[in-house]
Coordinates of C-alpha atoms and ligand atoms in Angstrom, one line a residue:
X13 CA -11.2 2.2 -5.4
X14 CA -11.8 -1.8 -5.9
X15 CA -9.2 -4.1 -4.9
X16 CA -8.9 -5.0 -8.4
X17 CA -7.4 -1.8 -9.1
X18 CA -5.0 -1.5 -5.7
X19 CA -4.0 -4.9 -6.9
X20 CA -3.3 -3.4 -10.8
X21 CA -1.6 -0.8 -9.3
X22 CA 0.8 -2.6 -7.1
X23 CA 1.5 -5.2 -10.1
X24 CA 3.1 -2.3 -12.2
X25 CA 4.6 -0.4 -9.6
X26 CA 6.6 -3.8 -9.0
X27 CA 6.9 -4.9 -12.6
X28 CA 8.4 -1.0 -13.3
X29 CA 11.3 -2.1 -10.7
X30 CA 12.4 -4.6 -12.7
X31 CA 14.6 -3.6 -15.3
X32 CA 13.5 -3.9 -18.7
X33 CA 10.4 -5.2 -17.7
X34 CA 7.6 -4.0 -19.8
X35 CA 4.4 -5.1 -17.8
X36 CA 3.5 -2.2 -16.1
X37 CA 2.6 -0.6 -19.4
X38 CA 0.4 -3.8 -20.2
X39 CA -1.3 -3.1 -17.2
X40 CA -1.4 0.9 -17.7
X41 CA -3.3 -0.4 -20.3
X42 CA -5.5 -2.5 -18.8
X43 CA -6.6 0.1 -16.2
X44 CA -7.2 2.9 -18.8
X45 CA -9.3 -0.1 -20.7
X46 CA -11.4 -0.8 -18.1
X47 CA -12.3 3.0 -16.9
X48 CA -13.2 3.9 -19.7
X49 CA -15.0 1.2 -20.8
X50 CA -16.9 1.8 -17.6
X51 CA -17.1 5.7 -18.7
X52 CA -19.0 4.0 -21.6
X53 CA -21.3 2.1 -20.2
X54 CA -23.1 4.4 -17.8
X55 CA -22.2 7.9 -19.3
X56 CA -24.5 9.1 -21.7
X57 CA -24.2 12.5 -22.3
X58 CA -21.6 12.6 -25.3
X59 CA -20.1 15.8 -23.3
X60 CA -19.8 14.9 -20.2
X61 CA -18.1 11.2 -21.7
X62 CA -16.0 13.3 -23.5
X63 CA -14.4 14.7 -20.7
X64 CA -14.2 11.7 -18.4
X65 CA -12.7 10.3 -21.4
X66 CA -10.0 12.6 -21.7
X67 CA -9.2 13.0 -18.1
X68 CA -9.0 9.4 -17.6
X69 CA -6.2 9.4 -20.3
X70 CA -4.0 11.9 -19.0
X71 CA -4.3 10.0 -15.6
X72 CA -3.2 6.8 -17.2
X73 CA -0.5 8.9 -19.4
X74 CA 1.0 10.4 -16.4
X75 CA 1.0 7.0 -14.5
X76 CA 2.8 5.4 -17.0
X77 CA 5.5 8.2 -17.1
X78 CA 5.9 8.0 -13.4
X79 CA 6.3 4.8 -13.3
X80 CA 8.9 4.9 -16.2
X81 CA 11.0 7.0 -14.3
X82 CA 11.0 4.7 -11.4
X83 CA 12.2 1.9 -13.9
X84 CA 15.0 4.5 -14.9
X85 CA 16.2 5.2 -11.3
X86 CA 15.2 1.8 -9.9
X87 CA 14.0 2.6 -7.1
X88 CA 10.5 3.2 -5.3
X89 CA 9.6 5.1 -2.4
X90 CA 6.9 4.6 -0.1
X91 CA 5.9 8.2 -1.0
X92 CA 5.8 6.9 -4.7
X93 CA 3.9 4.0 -4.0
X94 CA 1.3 6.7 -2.3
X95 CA 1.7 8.6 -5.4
X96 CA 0.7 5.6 -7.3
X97 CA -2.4 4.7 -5.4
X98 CA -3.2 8.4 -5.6
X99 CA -4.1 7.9 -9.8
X100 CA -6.4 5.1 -9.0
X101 CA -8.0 6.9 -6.1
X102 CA -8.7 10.1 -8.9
X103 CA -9.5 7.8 -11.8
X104 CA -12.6 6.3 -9.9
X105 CA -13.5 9.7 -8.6
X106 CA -13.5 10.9 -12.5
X107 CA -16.1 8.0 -13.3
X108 CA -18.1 8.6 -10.4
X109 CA -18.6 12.4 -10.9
X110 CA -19.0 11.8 -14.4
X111 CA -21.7 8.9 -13.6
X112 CA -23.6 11.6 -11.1
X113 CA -23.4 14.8 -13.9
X114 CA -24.9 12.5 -16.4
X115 CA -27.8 11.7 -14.1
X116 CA -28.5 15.2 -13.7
X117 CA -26.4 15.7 -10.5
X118 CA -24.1 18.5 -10.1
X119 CA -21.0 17.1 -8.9
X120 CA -17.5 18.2 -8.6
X121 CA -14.0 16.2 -8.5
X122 CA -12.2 17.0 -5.3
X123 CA -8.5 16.2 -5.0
X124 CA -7.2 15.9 -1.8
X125 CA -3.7 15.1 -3.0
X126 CA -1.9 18.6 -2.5
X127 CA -4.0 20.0 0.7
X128 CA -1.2 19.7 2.9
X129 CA 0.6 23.0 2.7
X130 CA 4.3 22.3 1.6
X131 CA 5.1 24.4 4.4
X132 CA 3.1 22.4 6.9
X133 CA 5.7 21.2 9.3
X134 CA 5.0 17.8 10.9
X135 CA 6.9 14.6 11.8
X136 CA 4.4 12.6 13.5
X137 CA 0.8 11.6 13.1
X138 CA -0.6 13.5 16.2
X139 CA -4.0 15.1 17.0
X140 CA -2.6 17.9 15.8
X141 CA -2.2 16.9 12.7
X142 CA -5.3 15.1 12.6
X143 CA -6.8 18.8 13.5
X144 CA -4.8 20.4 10.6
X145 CA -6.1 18.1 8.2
X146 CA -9.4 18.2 8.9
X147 CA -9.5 21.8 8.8
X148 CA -7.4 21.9 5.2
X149 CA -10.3 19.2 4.3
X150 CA -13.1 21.3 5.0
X151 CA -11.7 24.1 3.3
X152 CA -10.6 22.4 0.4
X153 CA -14.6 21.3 -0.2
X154 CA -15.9 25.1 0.8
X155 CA -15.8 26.0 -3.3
X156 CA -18.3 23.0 -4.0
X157 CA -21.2 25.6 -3.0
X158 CA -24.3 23.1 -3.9
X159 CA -22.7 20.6 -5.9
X160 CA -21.8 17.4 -4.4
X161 CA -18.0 17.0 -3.8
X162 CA -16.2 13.3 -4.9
X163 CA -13.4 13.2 -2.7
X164 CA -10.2 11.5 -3.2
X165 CA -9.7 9.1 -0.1
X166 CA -6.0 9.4 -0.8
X167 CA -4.1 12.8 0.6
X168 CA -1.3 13.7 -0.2
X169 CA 2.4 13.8 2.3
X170 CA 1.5 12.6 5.6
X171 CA 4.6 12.3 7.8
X172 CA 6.4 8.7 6.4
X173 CA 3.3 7.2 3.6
X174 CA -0.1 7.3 3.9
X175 CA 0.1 3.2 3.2
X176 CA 2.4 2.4 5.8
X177 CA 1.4 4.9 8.5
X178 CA -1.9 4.4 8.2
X179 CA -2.3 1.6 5.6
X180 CA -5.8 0.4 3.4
X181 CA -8.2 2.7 6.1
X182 CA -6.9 5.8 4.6
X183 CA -10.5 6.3 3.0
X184 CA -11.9 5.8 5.9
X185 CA -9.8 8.1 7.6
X186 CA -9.7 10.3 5.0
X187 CA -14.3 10.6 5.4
X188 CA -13.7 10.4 9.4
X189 CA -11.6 13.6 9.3
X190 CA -13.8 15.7 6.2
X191 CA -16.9 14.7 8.5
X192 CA -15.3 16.5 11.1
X193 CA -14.1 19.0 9.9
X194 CA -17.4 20.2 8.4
X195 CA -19.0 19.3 11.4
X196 CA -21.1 16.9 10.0
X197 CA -24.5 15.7 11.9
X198 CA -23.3 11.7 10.7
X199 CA -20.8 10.2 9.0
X200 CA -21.7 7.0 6.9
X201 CA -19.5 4.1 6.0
X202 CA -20.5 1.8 3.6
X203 CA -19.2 -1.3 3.5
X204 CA -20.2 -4.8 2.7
X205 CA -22.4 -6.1 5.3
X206 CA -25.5 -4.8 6.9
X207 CA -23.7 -3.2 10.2
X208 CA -22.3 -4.9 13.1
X209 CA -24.0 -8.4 14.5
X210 CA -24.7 -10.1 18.0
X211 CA -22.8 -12.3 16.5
X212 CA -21.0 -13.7 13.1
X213 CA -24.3 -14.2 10.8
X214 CA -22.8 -16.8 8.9
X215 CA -21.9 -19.0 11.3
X216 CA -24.5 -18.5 14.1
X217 CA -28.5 -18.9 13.7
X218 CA -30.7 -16.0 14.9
X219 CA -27.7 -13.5 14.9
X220 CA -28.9 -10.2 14.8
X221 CA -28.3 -6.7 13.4
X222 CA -27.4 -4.3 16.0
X223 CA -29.0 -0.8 15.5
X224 CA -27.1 0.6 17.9
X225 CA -23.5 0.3 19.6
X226 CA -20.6 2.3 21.5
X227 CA -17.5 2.6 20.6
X228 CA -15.9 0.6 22.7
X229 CA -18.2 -2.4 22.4
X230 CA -17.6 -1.8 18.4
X231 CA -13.6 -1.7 18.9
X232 CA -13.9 -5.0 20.9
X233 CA -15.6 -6.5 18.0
X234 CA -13.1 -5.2 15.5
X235 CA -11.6 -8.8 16.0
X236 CA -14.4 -10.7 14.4
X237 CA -15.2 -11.0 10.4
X238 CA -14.2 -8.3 8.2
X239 CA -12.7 -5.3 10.5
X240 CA -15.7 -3.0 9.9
X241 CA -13.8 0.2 11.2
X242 CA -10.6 1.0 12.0
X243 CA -10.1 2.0 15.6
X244 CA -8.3 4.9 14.9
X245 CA -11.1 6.7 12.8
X246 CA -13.7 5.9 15.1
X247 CA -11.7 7.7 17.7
X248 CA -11.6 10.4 15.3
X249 CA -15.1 11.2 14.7
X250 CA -16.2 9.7 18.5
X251 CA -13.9 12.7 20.3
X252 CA -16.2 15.3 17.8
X253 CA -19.6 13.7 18.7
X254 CA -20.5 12.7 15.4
X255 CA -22.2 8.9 15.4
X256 CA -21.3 6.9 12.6
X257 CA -23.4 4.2 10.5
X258 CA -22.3 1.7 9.0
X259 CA -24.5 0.6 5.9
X260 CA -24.1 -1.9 3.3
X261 CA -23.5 -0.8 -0.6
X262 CA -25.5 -4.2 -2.0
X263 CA -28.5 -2.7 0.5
X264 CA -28.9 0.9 0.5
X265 CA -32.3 0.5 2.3
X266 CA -31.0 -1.0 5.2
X267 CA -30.7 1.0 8.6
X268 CA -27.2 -0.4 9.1
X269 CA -25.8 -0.1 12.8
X270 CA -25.0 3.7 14.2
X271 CA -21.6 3.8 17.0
X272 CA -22.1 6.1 19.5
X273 CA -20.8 6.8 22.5
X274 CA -23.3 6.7 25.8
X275 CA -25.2 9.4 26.2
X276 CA -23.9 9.2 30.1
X277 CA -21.0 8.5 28.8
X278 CA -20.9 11.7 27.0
X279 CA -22.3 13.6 30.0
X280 CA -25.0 14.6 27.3
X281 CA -27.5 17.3 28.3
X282 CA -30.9 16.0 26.2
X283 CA -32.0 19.5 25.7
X284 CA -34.9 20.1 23.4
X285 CA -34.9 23.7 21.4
X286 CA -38.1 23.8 20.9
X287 CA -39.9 23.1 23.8
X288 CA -39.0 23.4 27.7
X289 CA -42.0 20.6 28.8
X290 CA -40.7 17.0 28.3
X291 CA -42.8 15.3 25.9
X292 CA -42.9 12.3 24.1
X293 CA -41.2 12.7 20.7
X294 CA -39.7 10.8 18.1
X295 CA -37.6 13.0 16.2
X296 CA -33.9 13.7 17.6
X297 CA -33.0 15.2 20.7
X298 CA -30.6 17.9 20.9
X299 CA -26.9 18.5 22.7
X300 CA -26.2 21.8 24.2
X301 CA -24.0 22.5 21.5
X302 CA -27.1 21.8 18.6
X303 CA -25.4 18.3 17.5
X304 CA -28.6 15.3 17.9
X305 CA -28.4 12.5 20.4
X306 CA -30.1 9.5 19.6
X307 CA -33.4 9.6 20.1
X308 CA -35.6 9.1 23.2
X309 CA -37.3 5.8 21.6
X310 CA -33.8 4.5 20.3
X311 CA -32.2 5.5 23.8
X312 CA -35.1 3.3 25.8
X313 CA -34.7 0.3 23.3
X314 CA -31.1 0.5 23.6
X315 CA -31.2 0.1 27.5
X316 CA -33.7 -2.6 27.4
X317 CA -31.0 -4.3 25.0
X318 CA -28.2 -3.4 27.7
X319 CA -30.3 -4.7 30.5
X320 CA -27.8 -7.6 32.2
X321 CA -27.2 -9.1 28.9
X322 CA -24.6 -8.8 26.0
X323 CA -24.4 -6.7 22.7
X324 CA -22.7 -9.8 20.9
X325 CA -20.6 -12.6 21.1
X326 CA -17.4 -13.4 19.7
X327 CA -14.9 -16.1 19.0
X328 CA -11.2 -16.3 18.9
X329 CA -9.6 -19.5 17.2
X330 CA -6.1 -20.8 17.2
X331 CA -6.1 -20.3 20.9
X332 CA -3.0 -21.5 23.3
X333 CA -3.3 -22.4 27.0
X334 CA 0.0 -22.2 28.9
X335 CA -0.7 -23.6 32.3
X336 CA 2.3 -23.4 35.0
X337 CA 1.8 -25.5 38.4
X338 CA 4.3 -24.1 41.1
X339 CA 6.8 -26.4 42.8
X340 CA 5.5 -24.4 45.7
X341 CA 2.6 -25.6 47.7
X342 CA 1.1 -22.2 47.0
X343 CA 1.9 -19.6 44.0
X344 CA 4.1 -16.7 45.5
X345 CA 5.0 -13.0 44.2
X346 CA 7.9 -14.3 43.3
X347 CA 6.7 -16.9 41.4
X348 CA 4.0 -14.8 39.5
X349 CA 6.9 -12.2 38.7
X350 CA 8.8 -14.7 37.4
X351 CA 6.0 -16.0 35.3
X352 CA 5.1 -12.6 33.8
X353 CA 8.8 -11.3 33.0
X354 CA 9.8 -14.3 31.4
X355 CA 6.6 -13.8 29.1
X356 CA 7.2 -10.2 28.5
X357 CA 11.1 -10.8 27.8
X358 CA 9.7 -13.4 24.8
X359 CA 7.2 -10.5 23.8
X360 CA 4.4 -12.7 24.3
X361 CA 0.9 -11.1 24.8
X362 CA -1.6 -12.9 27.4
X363 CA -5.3 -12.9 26.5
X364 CA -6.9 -14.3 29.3
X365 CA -5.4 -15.6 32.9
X366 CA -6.7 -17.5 35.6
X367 CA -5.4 -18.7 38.6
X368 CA -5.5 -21.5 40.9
X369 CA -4.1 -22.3 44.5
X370 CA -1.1 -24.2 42.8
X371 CA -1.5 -23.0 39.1
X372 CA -1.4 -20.3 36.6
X373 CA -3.1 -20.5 33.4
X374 CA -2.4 -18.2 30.5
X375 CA -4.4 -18.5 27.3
X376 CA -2.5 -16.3 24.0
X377 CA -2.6 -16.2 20.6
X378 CA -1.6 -19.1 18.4
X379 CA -0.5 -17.1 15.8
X380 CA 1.5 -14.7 17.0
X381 CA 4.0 -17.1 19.1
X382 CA 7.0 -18.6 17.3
X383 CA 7.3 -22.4 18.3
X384 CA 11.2 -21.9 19.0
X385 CA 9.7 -19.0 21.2
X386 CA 7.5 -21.3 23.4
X387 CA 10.4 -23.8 23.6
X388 CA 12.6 -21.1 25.5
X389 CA 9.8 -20.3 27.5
X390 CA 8.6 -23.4 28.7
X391 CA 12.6 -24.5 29.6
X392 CA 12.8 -21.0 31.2
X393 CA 10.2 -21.8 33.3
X394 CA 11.1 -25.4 34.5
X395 CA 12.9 -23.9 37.7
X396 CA 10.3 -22.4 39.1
X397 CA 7.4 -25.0 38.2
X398 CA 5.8 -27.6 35.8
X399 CA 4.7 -26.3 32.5
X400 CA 2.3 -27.8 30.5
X401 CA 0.7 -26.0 26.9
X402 CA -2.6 -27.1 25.3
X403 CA -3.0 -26.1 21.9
X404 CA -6.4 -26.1 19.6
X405 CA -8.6 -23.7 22.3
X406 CA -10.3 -21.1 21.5
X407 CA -11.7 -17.9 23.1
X408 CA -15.7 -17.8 23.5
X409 CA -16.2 -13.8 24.3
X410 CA -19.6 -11.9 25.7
X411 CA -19.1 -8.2 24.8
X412 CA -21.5 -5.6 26.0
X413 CA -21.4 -2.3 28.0
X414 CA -24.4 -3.4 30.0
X415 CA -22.1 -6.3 31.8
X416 CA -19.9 -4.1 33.6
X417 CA -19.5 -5.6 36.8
X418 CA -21.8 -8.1 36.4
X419 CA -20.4 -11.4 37.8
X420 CA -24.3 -12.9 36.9
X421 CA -23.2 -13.1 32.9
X422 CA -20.0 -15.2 33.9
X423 CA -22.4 -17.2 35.6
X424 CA -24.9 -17.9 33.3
X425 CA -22.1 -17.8 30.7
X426 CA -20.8 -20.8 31.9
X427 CA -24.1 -22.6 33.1
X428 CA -25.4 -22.2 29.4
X429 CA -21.7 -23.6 27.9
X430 CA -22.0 -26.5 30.6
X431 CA -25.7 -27.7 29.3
X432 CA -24.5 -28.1 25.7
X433 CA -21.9 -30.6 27.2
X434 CA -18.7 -28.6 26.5
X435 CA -16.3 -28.4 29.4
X436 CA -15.4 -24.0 30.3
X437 CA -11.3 -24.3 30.7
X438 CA -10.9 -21.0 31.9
X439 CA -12.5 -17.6 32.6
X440 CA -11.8 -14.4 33.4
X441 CA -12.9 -11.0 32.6
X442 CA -11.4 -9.1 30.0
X443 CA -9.0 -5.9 31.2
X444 CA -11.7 -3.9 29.5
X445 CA -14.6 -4.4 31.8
X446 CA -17.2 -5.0 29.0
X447 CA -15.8 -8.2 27.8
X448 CA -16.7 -11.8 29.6
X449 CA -14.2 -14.9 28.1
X450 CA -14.0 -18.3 28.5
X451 CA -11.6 -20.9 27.3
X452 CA -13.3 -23.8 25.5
X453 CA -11.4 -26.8 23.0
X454 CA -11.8 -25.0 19.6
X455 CA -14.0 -28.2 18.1
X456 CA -16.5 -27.0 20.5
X457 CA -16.4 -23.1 20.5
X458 CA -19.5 -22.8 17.9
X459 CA -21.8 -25.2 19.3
X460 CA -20.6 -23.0 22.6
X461 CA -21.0 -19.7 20.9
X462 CA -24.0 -20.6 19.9
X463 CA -25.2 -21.7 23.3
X464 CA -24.4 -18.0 24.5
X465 CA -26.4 -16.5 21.5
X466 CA -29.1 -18.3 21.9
X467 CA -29.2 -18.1 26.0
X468 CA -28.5 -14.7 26.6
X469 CA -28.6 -12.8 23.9
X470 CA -32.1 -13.7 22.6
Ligands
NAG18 C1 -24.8 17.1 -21.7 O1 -24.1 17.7 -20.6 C2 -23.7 19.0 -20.9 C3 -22.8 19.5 -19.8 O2 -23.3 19.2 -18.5 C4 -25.0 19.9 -21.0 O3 -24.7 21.2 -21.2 C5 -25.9 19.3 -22.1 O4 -27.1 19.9 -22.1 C6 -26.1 17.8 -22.0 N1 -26.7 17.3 -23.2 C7 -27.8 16.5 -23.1 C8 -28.3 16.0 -24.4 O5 -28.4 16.3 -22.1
NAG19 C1 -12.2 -10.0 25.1 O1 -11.2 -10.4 26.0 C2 -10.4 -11.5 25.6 C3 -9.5 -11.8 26.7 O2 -8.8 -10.7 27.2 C4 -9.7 -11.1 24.3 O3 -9.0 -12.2 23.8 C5 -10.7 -10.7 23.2 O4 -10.0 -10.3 22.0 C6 -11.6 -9.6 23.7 N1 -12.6 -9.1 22.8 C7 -13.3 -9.9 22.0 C8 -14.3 -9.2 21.2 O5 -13.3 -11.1 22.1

């Protein structure tokens, strides 16, 4: 579904709450005009147009009577507004099915909008639900026999809404959870851009596509550019073995960048069916339980990558350094605690901390702190020391599995910032053991993100 038509779709279910308002039906109208406009430019076969035709106009039909009886009662649910997104998740199914028939391609609609059993019982978004639903997928797709199943990304009652439990993943979800339920040997996400880089492409030279990353390297990078996957589905298919690519719709060609876990990481047996000698070989490996791990030749060039040197760098703008010098001559327990809870009672998060002898510094996130916030804060913290906050930082991160423990890329991380002129503020290692930040004045993280990419990454 585009976000043209999520956009269409949230325009009349808010024009239909005003009373008297007749929009939504001008934009009923619009949608219907421009599926089956598209219906018309890329079906041919009279038949097959005839039906996309006719199911696309009792989609729109319905919408607008739904929507008219929200007008009526004046109110809308957030299970309506999933019911509303539901049409435009089926109307572009309709078109695509129809657009794959007329090629010659047996397909077949799938709705995923009444798979939950009514009589499913379930309150919260747990594994166990997550297990129910990929099983009721599965099934649901089990009819399809060789033809190839368009699937809804919407389905139907989860436990509150699909758009606020789970918000504008749910398609992604949705795939995560049919992928494993059918056990699938990949599970492919096609977005718009290539995969995942050693850094942001369009604003550092020489960045790279990654082939291949973990999980938790890809979650770290979640922060940067578009959010390529949600966490939460990558959890999903990562617990059931399944890697997943992500590859670009404008460049079908492209290899795009596979997450998977470690193969230590796993505790993966490399067993090979077909032969007991080790050899040599290019094609896929094999798990004990028949699912491939990556290959032997993408498993060496992955731990040349890893070798003492980072999968990709990051930056973090609208930075804040809070810096507190204790009255003390040195920083006590007491004074940390005091710190800390004061922090935690505002609800603010820390990114990064260093200390000193005499000094704590605290770098967080400009955009999440309330100026009134910091005020309180900084007064709360006047008894125990003297409170200074620097604003305009940002974070300069080096994320990579193969840095654990390595103080060497902290080293050379700040040697390589320090010969470009900028001055390192702070640095620490994130809580996550694959992450290495530094603190630099935001004017100067990209010629110092740069510096990185070019010293340790190339
Ligand atoms: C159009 O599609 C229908 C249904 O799939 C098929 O039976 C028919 O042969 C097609 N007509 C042409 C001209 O290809
Ligand atoms: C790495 O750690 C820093 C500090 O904890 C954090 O701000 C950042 O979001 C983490 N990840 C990335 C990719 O920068």
């Amino acid at each position: 579904m585009t976000l043209h038509l999520v956009a269409g779709l949230l325009k009349a279910a808010a024009s239909a709450l005003e009373p008297g308002s007749t929009e939504f039906i001008v934009t009923v109208q619009d949608i219907r005009h421009d599926h089956l406009t598209a219906a018309r430019e890329h079906i041919s076969n009279e038949t097959i147009l005839q039906r996309v035709e006719r199911e696309v106009k009792e989609d729109c039909s319905h919408l607008q009577t739904f929507l008219q009886a929200i007008q009526t009662i004046e109110e809308i649910s957030p299970k309506s507004k999933d019911a509303i997104m539901a049409v435009g998740e089926r109307l572009s199914c309709r078109i695509v099915a129809g657009i794959l028939n007329d090629q010659g391609i047996e397909a077949q609609f799938v709705s995923l909008e009444t798979v939950i059993d009514a009589g499913f019982d379930s309150t919260t978004l747990d594994q166990n639900f997550y297990d129910y639903l990929s099983r009721a997928f599965a099934s649901a797709l089990s009819n399809c026999g060789h033809r190839v199943p368009v699937v809804t990304g919407f389905f139907g009652p989860v436990p509150g809404s699909l758009l606020t439990s789970i918000g504008r993943g749910y398609t992604d979800l949705a795939a995560a959870l049919l992928a494993v339920g059918l056990g699938a040997k990949e599970l492919q996400i096609w977005k718009e851009v290539d995969g995942i880089f050693t850094a942001d492409p369009r604003k550092v030279q020489g960045a790279r596509l990654l082939d291949m990353i973990t999980p938790e390297e890809a979650s770290e990078l979640t922060y940067y550019g578009s959010e390529v996957i949600h966490p939460f589905t990558m959890e999903q298919v990562v617990r059931a073995r399944i890697p997943i690519r992500i590859k670009n719709v404008m460049k079908p060609s492209g290899a795009g960048t596979v997450i998977f876990p470690d193969q230590d990481a796993l505790g993966c047996q490399l067993v090979k069916p077909w032969s007991s000698t080790p050899t040599l070989v290019s094609e896929p490996l094999f798990l004990t339980d028949g699912r491939h791990c990556a290959s032997e030749r993408e498993q060496t060039k992955r731990q040349q990558q890893h070798q003492q040197r980072p999968t990709a760098v990051t930056v973090k703008e609208n930075i804040w350094v809070m810096t507190v010098h204790s009255n003390c001559r040195s920083l006590s327990q007491k004074f940390l605690a005091e710190v800390f809870s004061l922090l935690d009672r505002h609800g603010i998060a820390v990114d990064l901390i260093s200390t000193s002898e005499v000094a704590v510094s605290m770098a967080m996130e400009g955009s999440v702190v309330e100026e009134k916030v910091m005020k309180e804060v900084v007064s709360g913290l006047s008894s125990v020391g003297v409170v200074e906050v620097k604003k305009g930082r940002s974070i300069v991160s080096a994320v990579g599995r193969g840095m654990k423990g390595l103080v060497g890329v902290s080293g050379r991380m700040i040697s390589t910032i320090a010969n470009v002129g900028v001055n390192v503020e702070m640095i620490s290692q994130g809580m996550s053991e694959i992450n290495v930040s530094c603190v630099v004045a935001e004017e100067h993280a990209w010629i110092a993100l740069q510096a990185v990419h070019d010293g340790l990454l190339s």
